[in-house]
mmCIF file of C-alpha atoms and ligand atoms in Angstrom:
data_model
loop_
_atom_site.group_PDB
_atom_site.id
_atom_site.type_symbol
_atom_site.label_atom_id
_atom_site.label_comp_id
_atom_site.label_asym_id
_atom_site.label_seq_id
_atom_site.Cartn_x
_atom_site.Cartn_y
_atom_site.Cartn_z
ATOM 1 C CA MET M 1 -5.770 29.954 44.103
ATOM 2 C CA ASP M 2 -2.213 30.783 45.074
ATOM 3 C CA PHE M 3 0.253 31.345 42.190
ATOM 4 C CA ILE M 4 3.081 28.834 42.509
ATOM 5 C CA PRO M 5 6.273 30.142 40.805
ATOM 6 C CA VAL M 6 8.507 27.874 38.768
ATOM 7 C CA ASN M 7 11.486 28.743 41.077
ATOM 8 C CA GLU M 8 12.212 30.357 44.405
ATOM 9 C CA PRO M 9 15.631 30.081 46.102
ATOM 10 C CA LEU M 10 16.218 29.371 49.751
ATOM 11 C CA LEU M 11 18.363 32.006 51.388
ATOM 12 C CA ASP M 12 17.806 31.421 55.042
ATOM 13 C CA GLY M 13 21.234 30.207 56.172
ATOM 14 C CA ASN M 14 24.334 32.427 56.771
ATOM 15 C CA GLU M 15 23.726 34.576 53.705
ATOM 16 C CA LYS M 16 22.769 37.613 55.644
ATOM 17 C CA ALA M 17 25.503 37.287 58.174
ATOM 18 C CA TYR M 18 28.225 37.060 55.445
ATOM 19 C CA LEU M 19 26.754 39.895 53.423
ATOM 20 C CA ASN M 20 26.827 42.049 56.539
ATOM 21 C CA GLN M 21 30.469 41.237 56.894
ATOM 22 C CA CYS M 22 31.094 42.611 53.394
ATOM 23 C CA ILE M 23 29.263 45.821 54.191
ATOM 24 C CA GLU M 24 31.014 46.277 57.630
ATOM 25 C CA THR M 25 34.489 45.625 56.235
ATOM 26 C CA GLY M 26 33.947 47.550 53.013
ATOM 27 C CA TRP M 27 34.959 44.551 50.885
ATOM 28 C CA ILE M 28 32.461 44.434 48.181
ATOM 29 C CA SER M 29 34.495 44.122 45.013
ATOM 30 C CA SER M 30 36.170 40.995 43.532
ATOM 31 C CA GLU M 31 39.247 41.706 45.720
ATOM 32 C CA GLY M 32 37.416 40.740 48.875
ATOM 33 C CA PRO M 33 38.352 37.582 50.881
ATOM 34 C CA PHE M 34 35.174 35.570 50.330
ATOM 35 C CA VAL M 35 35.977 35.152 46.674
ATOM 36 C CA ARG M 36 39.051 33.002 47.323
ATOM 37 C CA GLU M 37 37.402 31.151 50.159
ATOM 38 C CA PHE M 38 34.409 30.225 47.941
ATOM 39 C CA GLU M 39 36.705 29.165 45.098
ATOM 40 C CA ASP M 40 38.702 27.000 47.450
ATOM 41 C CA LYS M 41 35.717 25.409 49.191
ATOM 42 C CA PHE M 42 33.750 24.821 45.985
ATOM 43 C CA ALA M 43 36.827 23.196 44.300
ATOM 44 C CA ALA M 44 37.431 21.072 47.342
ATOM 45 C CA ARG M 45 33.886 19.946 47.364
ATOM 46 C CA CYS M 46 34.437 18.609 43.786
ATOM 47 C CA GLY M 47 37.825 17.239 44.483
ATOM 48 C CA ARG M 48 39.523 19.754 42.264
ATOM 49 C CA LYS M 49 42.772 21.716 42.660
ATOM 50 C CA HIS M 50 41.689 25.075 41.278
ATOM 51 C CA GLY M 51 38.467 27.122 41.378
ATOM 52 C CA ILE M 52 38.046 30.320 39.335
ATOM 53 C CA ALA M 53 34.940 32.232 40.226
ATOM 54 C CA VAL M 54 33.350 34.287 37.403
ATOM 55 C CA ALA M 55 30.350 36.545 36.739
ATOM 56 C CA ASN M 56 27.991 33.791 35.545
ATOM 57 C CA GLY M 57 27.902 30.310 33.993
ATOM 58 C CA THR M 58 27.855 31.584 30.435
ATOM 59 C CA ALA M 59 31.119 33.507 31.114
ATOM 60 C CA ALA M 60 32.598 30.378 32.662
ATOM 61 C CA LEU M 61 31.870 28.425 29.335
ATOM 62 C CA ASP M 62 33.176 31.297 27.184
ATOM 63 C CA ALA M 63 36.432 31.376 29.221
ATOM 64 C CA ALA M 64 36.769 27.484 29.130
ATOM 65 C CA VAL M 65 36.498 27.509 25.315
ATOM 66 C CA GLU M 66 38.926 30.362 24.976
ATOM 67 C CA ALA M 67 41.371 28.880 27.458
ATOM 68 C CA LEU M 68 41.609 25.726 25.407
ATOM 69 C CA GLY M 69 42.672 27.707 22.368
ATOM 70 C CA ILE M 70 39.615 26.603 20.357
ATOM 71 C CA GLY M 71 39.328 28.505 17.104
ATOM 72 C CA PRO M 72 39.108 28.345 13.359
ATOM 73 C CA GLY M 73 39.737 24.839 12.003
ATOM 74 C CA ASP M 74 38.734 23.208 15.279
ATOM 75 C CA GLU M 75 35.538 21.209 15.838
ATOM 76 C CA VAL M 76 33.793 20.799 19.195
ATOM 77 C CA ILE M 77 31.209 18.082 19.757
ATOM 78 C CA LEU M 78 28.277 18.982 22.052
ATOM 79 C CA PRO M 79 24.634 18.182 22.573
ATOM 80 C CA ALA M 80 21.866 19.556 20.308
ATOM 81 C CA PHE M 81 19.643 19.768 23.311
ATOM 82 C CA THR M 82 21.217 22.417 25.514
ATOM 83 C CA ILE M 83 21.266 26.141 26.369
ATOM 84 C CA ILE M 84 22.810 28.693 23.955
ATOM 85 C CA SER M 85 25.549 29.457 26.533
ATOM 86 C CA CYS M 86 27.346 26.176 25.587
ATOM 87 C CA ILE M 87 27.715 26.966 21.907
ATOM 88 C CA ALA M 88 28.074 30.771 21.731
ATOM 89 C CA GLN M 89 31.910 31.079 22.169
ATOM 90 C CA ILE M 90 32.547 28.046 19.978
ATOM 91 C CA VAL M 91 30.774 29.853 17.118
ATOM 92 C CA ARG M 92 32.238 33.300 17.935
ATOM 93 C CA SER M 93 35.742 31.794 17.912
ATOM 94 C CA GLY M 94 35.339 30.605 14.419
ATOM 95 C CA ALA M 95 35.412 26.894 15.410
ATOM 96 C CA LYS M 96 32.828 24.500 14.121
ATOM 97 C CA PRO M 97 30.147 23.137 16.518
ATOM 98 C CA VAL M 98 29.180 19.546 15.854
ATOM 99 C CA LEU M 99 25.882 18.352 17.405
ATOM 100 C CA VAL M 100 24.727 15.016 18.710
ATOM 101 C CA ASP M 101 21.093 14.176 19.561
ATOM 102 C CA ALA M 102 19.578 13.649 23.018
ATOM 103 C CA ASP M 103 18.833 10.217 24.578
ATOM 104 C CA PRO M 104 15.009 9.882 24.733
ATOM 105 C CA ILE M 105 15.007 8.561 28.285
ATOM 106 C CA THR M 106 17.575 10.575 30.167
ATOM 107 C CA TRP M 107 17.472 13.724 27.908
ATOM 108 C CA ASN M 108 21.146 13.890 28.145
ATOM 109 C CA MET M 109 23.397 13.681 25.065
ATOM 110 C CA ASP M 110 23.325 10.190 23.408
ATOM 111 C CA VAL M 111 26.955 9.299 23.999
ATOM 112 C CA SER M 112 26.712 6.325 21.497
ATOM 113 C CA GLN M 113 26.570 8.973 18.721
ATOM 114 C CA ILE M 114 29.805 10.808 19.597
ATOM 115 C CA GLU M 115 32.358 8.562 18.039
ATOM 116 C CA SER M 116 30.900 8.802 14.580
ATOM 117 C CA ARG M 117 31.204 12.649 14.757
ATOM 118 C CA ILE M 118 34.913 12.618 15.571
ATOM 119 C CA THR M 119 37.215 13.842 12.766
ATOM 120 C CA GLN M 120 40.888 14.904 12.529
ATOM 121 C CA HIS M 121 39.737 18.356 13.359
ATOM 122 C CA THR M 122 37.868 17.472 16.649
ATOM 123 C CA LYS M 123 39.444 19.177 19.541
ATOM 124 C CA ALA M 124 36.968 18.820 22.359
ATOM 125 C CA ILE M 125 33.812 17.201 23.650
ATOM 126 C CA MET M 126 31.481 19.320 25.675
ATOM 127 C CA VAL M 127 29.247 17.366 27.950
ATOM 128 C CA VAL M 128 26.183 18.998 29.600
ATOM 129 C CA HIS M 129 24.574 17.201 32.623
ATOM 130 C CA THR M 130 20.928 17.865 32.008
ATOM 131 C CA TYR M 131 17.967 18.514 34.319
ATOM 132 C CA GLY M 132 19.452 16.368 37.220
ATOM 133 C CA LEU M 133 20.986 13.297 35.645
ATOM 134 C CA PRO M 134 24.672 13.230 34.651
ATOM 135 C CA VAL M 135 25.951 12.306 31.247
ATOM 136 C CA ASP M 136 27.261 8.734 31.026
ATOM 137 C CA MET M 137 30.800 9.795 31.392
ATOM 138 C CA ASP M 138 32.904 6.580 31.176
ATOM 139 C CA PRO M 139 32.369 6.138 27.398
ATOM 140 C CA VAL M 140 33.019 9.890 26.827
ATOM 141 C CA LEU M 141 36.230 9.779 28.823
ATOM 142 C CA ALA M 142 37.416 6.695 27.028
ATOM 143 C CA LEU M 143 36.808 8.382 23.641
ATOM 144 C CA ALA M 144 38.611 11.579 24.798
ATOM 145 C CA ARG M 145 41.709 9.483 25.787
ATOM 146 C CA ARG M 146 41.688 7.391 22.620
ATOM 147 C CA HIS M 147 41.441 10.445 20.323
ATOM 148 C CA ASN M 148 43.430 12.896 22.515
ATOM 149 C CA LEU M 149 40.436 15.261 22.942
ATOM 150 C CA ARG M 150 39.885 17.859 25.671
ATOM 151 C CA VAL M 151 36.599 17.547 27.699
ATOM 152 C CA ILE M 152 34.662 20.533 28.856
ATOM 153 C CA GLU M 153 32.047 19.509 31.478
ATOM 154 C CA ASP M 154 29.060 21.833 31.920
ATOM 155 C CA ALA M 155 27.899 21.014 35.432
ATOM 156 C CA ALA M 156 25.753 24.082 35.754
ATOM 157 C CA GLU M 157 22.682 21.953 36.788
ATOM 158 C CA ALA M 158 24.678 19.324 38.763
ATOM 159 C CA HIS M 159 25.923 20.794 42.055
ATOM 160 C CA GLY M 160 26.193 17.968 44.458
ATOM 161 C CA GLN M 161 25.459 15.314 41.828
ATOM 162 C CA THR M 162 27.819 12.349 41.309
ATOM 163 C CA TYR M 163 28.572 9.968 38.526
ATOM 164 C CA ARG M 164 29.502 6.485 39.732
ATOM 165 C CA GLY M 165 30.324 8.083 43.071
ATOM 166 C CA LYS M 166 32.536 10.735 41.720
ATOM 167 C CA PRO M 167 31.432 14.455 41.904
ATOM 168 C CA CYS M 168 30.135 16.074 38.789
ATOM 169 C CA GLY M 169 32.459 18.897 38.143
ATOM 170 C CA SER M 170 35.519 16.526 38.503
ATOM 171 C CA PHE M 171 35.446 15.134 35.035
ATOM 172 C CA GLY M 172 36.455 17.887 32.634
ATOM 173 C CA ASP M 173 39.876 19.277 31.743
ATOM 174 C CA LEU M 174 37.734 22.344 32.567
ATOM 175 C CA SER M 175 34.428 21.979 34.419
ATOM 176 C CA VAL M 176 31.916 24.808 34.836
ATOM 177 C CA PHE M 177 29.073 25.708 37.087
ATOM 178 C CA SER M 178 26.467 28.501 37.179
ATOM 179 C CA PHE M 179 25.078 30.034 40.362
ATOM 180 C CA TYR M 180 21.890 31.443 38.910
ATOM 181 C CA PRO M 181 19.043 31.527 41.400
ATOM 182 C CA ASN M 182 17.485 28.328 40.054
ATOM 183 C CA LYS M 183 20.634 26.269 40.602
ATOM 184 C CA HIS M 184 21.369 24.240 43.664
ATOM 185 C CA VAL M 185 23.849 26.901 44.834
ATOM 186 C CA THR M 186 23.152 30.425 43.975
ATOM 187 C CA THR M 187 24.990 33.722 44.174
ATOM 188 C CA GLY M 188 22.345 35.739 42.277
ATOM 189 C CA GLU M 189 24.517 35.729 39.171
ATOM 190 C CA GLY M 190 27.750 33.796 39.247
ATOM 191 C CA GLY M 191 29.745 30.888 37.810
ATOM 192 C CA MET M 192 32.910 28.847 38.485
ATOM 193 C CA ILE M 193 35.475 27.093 36.437
ATOM 194 C CA LEU M 194 37.231 24.053 38.021
ATOM 195 C CA THR M 195 40.413 22.357 36.858
ATOM 196 C CA ASP M 196 43.393 20.379 38.098
ATOM 197 C CA ASP M 197 45.676 21.946 35.449
ATOM 198 C CA ASP M 198 47.939 24.770 36.811
ATOM 199 C CA GLU M 199 48.407 26.293 33.391
ATOM 200 C CA LEU M 200 44.704 26.243 32.423
ATOM 201 C CA ALA M 201 43.838 27.700 35.830
ATOM 202 C CA GLU M 202 46.300 30.615 35.252
ATOM 203 C CA ILE M 203 44.870 31.234 31.745
ATOM 204 C CA CYS M 204 41.289 31.331 33.158
ATOM 205 C CA ARG M 205 42.329 33.632 35.888
ATOM 206 C CA SER M 206 43.924 35.980 33.424
ATOM 207 C CA LEU M 207 40.968 35.791 30.991
ATOM 208 C CA ARG M 208 38.666 36.710 33.796
ATOM 209 C CA ASN M 209 40.619 39.820 34.585
ATOM 210 C CA LEU M 210 41.121 41.451 31.138
ATOM 211 C CA CYS M 211 44.483 39.612 30.829
ATOM 212 C CA PHE M 212 46.127 42.262 32.934
ATOM 213 C CA GLN M 213 49.758 41.277 33.408
ATOM 214 C CA PRO M 214 51.281 41.202 36.884
ATOM 215 C CA HIS M 215 54.373 43.185 35.873
ATOM 216 C CA ALA M 216 53.040 45.207 33.057
ATOM 217 C CA ARG M 217 49.404 45.722 34.010
ATOM 218 C CA PHE M 218 48.250 47.797 31.052
ATOM 219 C CA VAL M 219 50.244 45.926 28.406
ATOM 220 C CA HIS M 220 48.275 42.989 26.890
ATOM 221 C CA GLU M 221 49.488 39.800 25.163
ATOM 222 C CA ARG M 222 45.883 38.368 24.824
ATOM 223 C CA LEU M 223 42.343 39.609 24.924
ATOM 224 C CA GLY M 224 40.273 38.734 27.950
ATOM 225 C CA TRP M 225 37.018 39.968 29.524
ATOM 226 C CA ASN M 226 35.979 41.400 32.872
ATOM 227 C CA LEU M 227 34.249 38.287 34.230
ATOM 228 C CA ARG M 228 35.007 38.914 37.961
ATOM 229 C CA MET M 229 32.731 37.767 40.756
ATOM 230 C CA THR M 230 32.188 40.173 43.605
ATOM 231 C CA ASN M 231 32.772 39.577 47.333
ATOM 232 C CA LEU M 232 28.989 40.085 47.830
ATOM 233 C CA GLN M 233 28.264 37.190 45.449
ATOM 234 C CA ALA M 234 30.820 34.927 46.993
ATOM 235 C CA ALA M 235 29.398 35.643 50.504
ATOM 236 C CA ILE M 236 26.122 34.325 49.400
ATOM 237 C CA GLY M 237 27.734 31.391 47.600
ATOM 238 C CA LEU M 238 29.683 30.344 50.739
ATOM 239 C CA ALA M 239 26.481 30.315 52.756
ATOM 240 C CA GLN M 240 24.760 28.291 50.179
ATOM 241 C CA LEU M 241 27.560 25.830 49.787
ATOM 242 C CA GLU M 242 27.376 25.009 53.472
ATOM 243 C CA ARG M 243 23.908 23.655 52.854
ATOM 244 C CA LEU M 244 24.362 21.743 49.592
ATOM 245 C CA ASP M 245 23.900 18.272 51.009
ATOM 246 C CA GLY M 246 20.513 19.362 52.517
ATOM 247 C CA PHE M 247 19.527 21.019 49.253
ATOM 248 C CA VAL M 248 20.205 17.911 47.341
ATOM 249 C CA ALA M 249 18.181 15.797 49.763
ATOM 250 C CA ARG M 250 15.374 18.347 49.522
ATOM 251 C CA LYS M 251 15.351 18.175 45.691
ATOM 252 C CA ARG M 252 15.339 14.438 45.709
ATOM 253 C CA SER M 253 12.324 14.274 48.051
ATOM 254 C CA MET M 254 10.540 16.753 45.858
ATOM 255 C CA GLY M 255 11.274 14.498 42.907
ATOM 256 C CA ARG M 256 10.061 11.420 44.571
ATOM 257 C CA LEU M 257 6.816 13.199 45.739
ATOM 258 C CA TYR M 258 6.081 14.491 42.196
ATOM 259 C CA THR M 259 6.806 11.010 40.757
ATOM 260 C CA GLU M 260 4.398 9.313 43.154
ATOM 261 C CA LEU M 261 1.685 11.899 42.546
ATOM 262 C CA LEU M 262 2.029 12.010 38.782
ATOM 263 C CA ALA M 263 2.837 8.431 38.063
ATOM 264 C CA ASP M 264 -0.570 7.340 36.719
ATOM 265 C CA ILE M 265 -1.264 10.159 34.282
ATOM 266 C CA ARG M 266 -1.599 8.582 30.828
ATOM 267 C CA GLY M 267 0.765 9.640 28.074
ATOM 268 C CA ILE M 268 3.396 11.722 29.874
ATOM 269 C CA GLN M 269 7.013 10.765 30.508
ATOM 270 C CA LEU M 270 8.495 11.602 33.902
ATOM 271 C CA PRO M 271 12.175 12.024 34.769
ATOM 272 C CA LEU M 272 13.982 8.795 35.510
ATOM 273 C CA ASP M 273 14.548 8.339 39.177
ATOM 274 C CA ALA M 274 17.848 6.636 38.822
ATOM 275 C CA THR M 275 20.312 5.100 36.303
ATOM 276 C CA ASP M 276 22.991 2.565 37.041
ATOM 277 C CA TYR M 277 25.382 5.466 37.506
ATOM 278 C CA ALA M 278 23.444 8.131 39.353
ATOM 279 C CA ASP M 279 20.284 9.076 41.284
ATOM 280 C CA ASN M 280 18.417 11.982 39.911
ATOM 281 C CA ILE M 281 18.886 15.265 41.872
ATOM 282 C CA TYR M 282 15.855 16.775 39.926
ATOM 283 C CA TRP M 283 17.487 20.112 39.081
ATOM 284 C CA VAL M 284 14.101 20.609 37.481
ATOM 285 C CA PHE M 285 11.128 18.210 37.252
ATOM 286 C CA GLY M 286 10.515 17.832 33.540
ATOM 287 C CA LEU M 287 7.402 16.247 31.843
ATOM 288 C CA VAL M 288 7.437 15.116 28.198
ATOM 289 C CA ILE M 289 3.966 14.692 26.673
ATOM 290 C CA GLU M 290 3.796 11.700 24.252
ATOM 291 C CA THR M 291 3.039 12.757 20.738
ATOM 292 C CA SER M 292 0.041 10.364 20.682
ATOM 293 C CA ARG M 293 -1.763 12.694 23.164
ATOM 294 C CA GLN M 294 -1.928 15.372 20.480
ATOM 295 C CA LEU M 295 -1.178 18.033 23.121
ATOM 296 C CA SER M 296 1.941 20.260 22.764
ATOM 297 C CA ALA M 297 3.967 21.561 25.726
ATOM 298 C CA ALA M 298 2.990 25.068 24.814
ATOM 299 C CA ALA M 299 -0.785 24.187 25.189
ATOM 300 C CA ALA M 300 -0.233 22.328 28.529
ATOM 301 C CA MET M 301 1.849 25.321 29.875
ATOM 302 C CA LYS M 302 -0.955 27.683 28.858
ATOM 303 C CA ALA M 303 -3.501 25.539 30.630
ATOM 304 C CA LEU M 304 -1.251 25.410 33.719
ATOM 305 C CA ALA M 305 -0.800 29.199 33.669
ATOM 306 C CA GLN M 306 -4.649 29.518 33.904
ATOM 307 C CA LYS M 307 -4.428 27.314 36.971
ATOM 308 C CA ARG M 308 -1.599 29.641 38.273
ATOM 309 C CA VAL M 309 1.238 27.215 38.091
ATOM 310 C CA GLY M 310 4.593 28.534 36.719
ATOM 311 C CA THR M 311 6.302 26.498 34.149
ATOM 312 C CA ARG M 312 9.260 26.807 31.678
ATOM 313 C CA PRO M 313 9.678 25.220 28.217
ATOM 314 C CA PHE M 314 12.557 22.760 27.590
ATOM 315 C CA PHE M 315 15.578 23.902 25.748
ATOM 316 C CA TRP M 316 15.070 24.640 22.039
ATOM 317 C CA PRO M 317 17.683 22.651 20.090
ATOM 318 C CA MET M 318 20.772 24.303 18.671
ATOM 319 C CA HIS M 319 20.190 23.150 15.127
ATOM 320 C CA GLU M 320 16.810 24.915 15.063
ATOM 321 C CA GLN M 321 18.107 28.224 16.266
ATOM 322 C CA PRO M 322 17.313 31.098 13.822
ATOM 323 C CA VAL M 323 20.635 32.759 14.632
ATOM 324 C CA PHE M 324 22.482 29.704 13.369
ATOM 325 C CA SER M 325 20.245 29.087 10.317
ATOM 326 C CA ARG M 326 21.133 32.664 9.215
ATOM 327 C CA MET M 327 24.821 31.756 9.519
ATOM 328 C CA GLY M 328 24.227 28.673 7.383
ATOM 329 C CA LEU M 329 25.029 26.367 10.270
ATOM 330 C CA PHE M 330 23.307 22.909 10.653
ATOM 331 C CA ALA M 331 21.425 23.038 7.485
ATOM 332 C CA LYS M 332 21.670 19.267 7.136
ATOM 333 C CA ASP M 333 21.360 18.413 10.830
ATOM 334 C CA ASP M 334 18.512 16.203 12.117
ATOM 335 C CA HIS M 335 18.211 15.439 15.852
ATOM 336 C CA PRO M 336 14.721 14.033 16.077
ATOM 337 C CA THR M 337 14.759 13.398 19.890
ATOM 338 C CA ALA M 338 15.906 17.002 20.693
ATOM 339 C CA SER M 339 13.322 18.348 18.334
ATOM 340 C CA ARG M 340 10.576 16.254 19.897
ATOM 341 C CA ILE M 341 11.296 16.840 23.583
ATOM 342 C CA ALA M 342 11.714 20.619 22.825
ATOM 343 C CA ARG M 343 8.111 20.669 21.522
ATOM 344 C CA GLN M 344 6.611 18.193 23.985
ATOM 345 C CA GLY M 345 8.633 18.968 27.126
ATOM 346 C CA PHE M 346 8.397 21.537 29.925
ATOM 347 C CA TYR M 347 9.044 21.633 33.601
ATOM 348 C CA ILE M 348 6.882 22.414 36.610
ATOM 349 C CA PRO M 349 7.869 24.349 39.823
ATOM 350 C CA SER M 350 10.936 22.715 41.164
ATOM 351 C CA GLY M 351 12.850 25.387 43.173
ATOM 352 C CA LEU M 352 14.465 24.815 46.557
ATOM 353 C CA ALA M 353 11.837 26.873 48.410
ATOM 354 C CA LEU M 354 9.042 24.736 47.143
ATOM 355 C CA THR M 355 7.311 23.015 50.089
ATOM 356 C CA PRO M 356 5.740 19.515 49.936
ATOM 357 C CA SER M 357 2.272 21.016 50.255
ATOM 358 C CA GLN M 358 2.901 23.317 47.324
ATOM 359 C CA ALA M 359 4.320 20.372 45.272
ATOM 360 C CA ALA M 360 1.156 18.415 46.088
ATOM 361 C CA GLU M 361 -0.930 21.416 44.988
ATOM 362 C CA VAL M 362 1.025 21.568 41.679
ATOM 363 C CA ALA M 363 0.479 17.858 41.112
ATOM 364 C CA GLU M 364 -3.218 18.328 41.623
ATOM 365 C CA ARG M 365 -3.447 21.036 39.098
ATOM 366 C CA VAL M 366 -1.190 19.097 36.648
ATOM 367 C CA ARG M 367 -3.490 16.079 36.980
ATOM 368 C CA ALA M 368 -6.604 18.288 36.385
ATOM 369 C CA VAL M 369 -5.056 19.521 33.063
ATOM 370 C CA PHE M 370 -3.972 16.110 31.824
ATOM 371 C CA ASN M 371 -6.949 14.163 33.014
ATOM 372 C CA ALA M 372 -9.536 16.697 31.690
HETATM 373 C C1 PLP I 1 22.197 27.815 33.777
HETATM 374 C C2 PLP I 1 22.988 27.214 32.780
HETATM 375 C C3 PLP I 1 24.033 27.835 32.086
HETATM 376 C C4 PLP I 1 24.248 29.396 32.112
HETATM 377 O O1 PLP I 1 24.546 29.895 33.316
HETATM 378 P P1 PLP I 1 24.285 31.403 33.623
HETATM 379 O O2 PLP I 1 24.824 31.569 35.042
HETATM 380 O O3 PLP I 1 22.792 31.653 33.525
HETATM 381 O O4 PLP I 1 24.998 32.177 32.553
HETATM 382 C C5 PLP I 1 24.875 27.122 31.293
HETATM 383 N N1 PLP I 1 24.675 25.767 31.093
HETATM 384 C C6 PLP I 1 23.652 25.085 31.682
HETATM 385 C C7 PLP I 1 23.488 23.707 31.428
HETATM 386 C C8 PLP I 1 22.770 25.804 32.632
HETATM 387 O O5 PLP I 1 21.774 25.151 33.052
#
């Protein structure tokens, strides 16, 4: 039985040709020309004015939080069901993270819970488009306008996705992407911040580059990081970006095939194919086992590993993270949907290189586990 990995990227476009150009010209650092070209083309694709390429998606989030001046006394509202990258810089900055639970159907943040979490200290809402469906943005944007809040949009799983026809990555004061190899566009490691705001763009560029100053390079007014993306990474990113529409189509047909082949298994919830604001792009194909089946995600993943199928658990919610418990955070939080889907949810092989025959094989093995 062949092992089917949880993710494999597709690198069979112009990646090699552009990488060769880096080697032949000697431009391998962040000073090379592909970086600006990738920033410009990626920003244009999302209809944004500025793109700032960085070392990874986590770095993009760190810089976004810092660029907005979030710090002690501020509160930031974000989903409980997300990756640690979203919350890390909020906590490090001394600001207070405020969590909302997940929606049980879309697994995105339940936007109806946001308003009750807003206080006079709230500075920003961080939205995270999760697993292939976007957050319902209209209510979020209306709240942000009404309460004068900043929006940070984590679109790390949403390259090529739209919300009511507008690109994901076009909604935040600052919007961020990751180019990790399981994302729809990869650079190996990499990330991007998008904005229309000239001043925020300048701050992000400066934070990315140690806050060197143009006219007094080694004199610093602010602390930054080295978050620079290399020309080698941007070369791969450009080649990937050229194929984004095809990649999205490929993921959608994978999602439809899985949905068809798994639909009749009793007691598992599949991803929603569409909402009234978006069609799923199936960043990953997640399964949530109903609690009535008395089977945990961990047990199902173990059984699938024995059948040589790669899987990954769902996010573990922020209010259950040991690191935050030790800091005394979230002691009174209860986010039952996030807690349930963390225990009952996992995803099956969903990478771009997955072939329809591999997907059919995965579905067969999943059926064997669940119908045993
Ligand atoms: C992948 C991901 C990140 C982190 O990106 P890295 O490039 O791995 O640092 C952040 N947020 C979300 C929602 C992600 O899926």
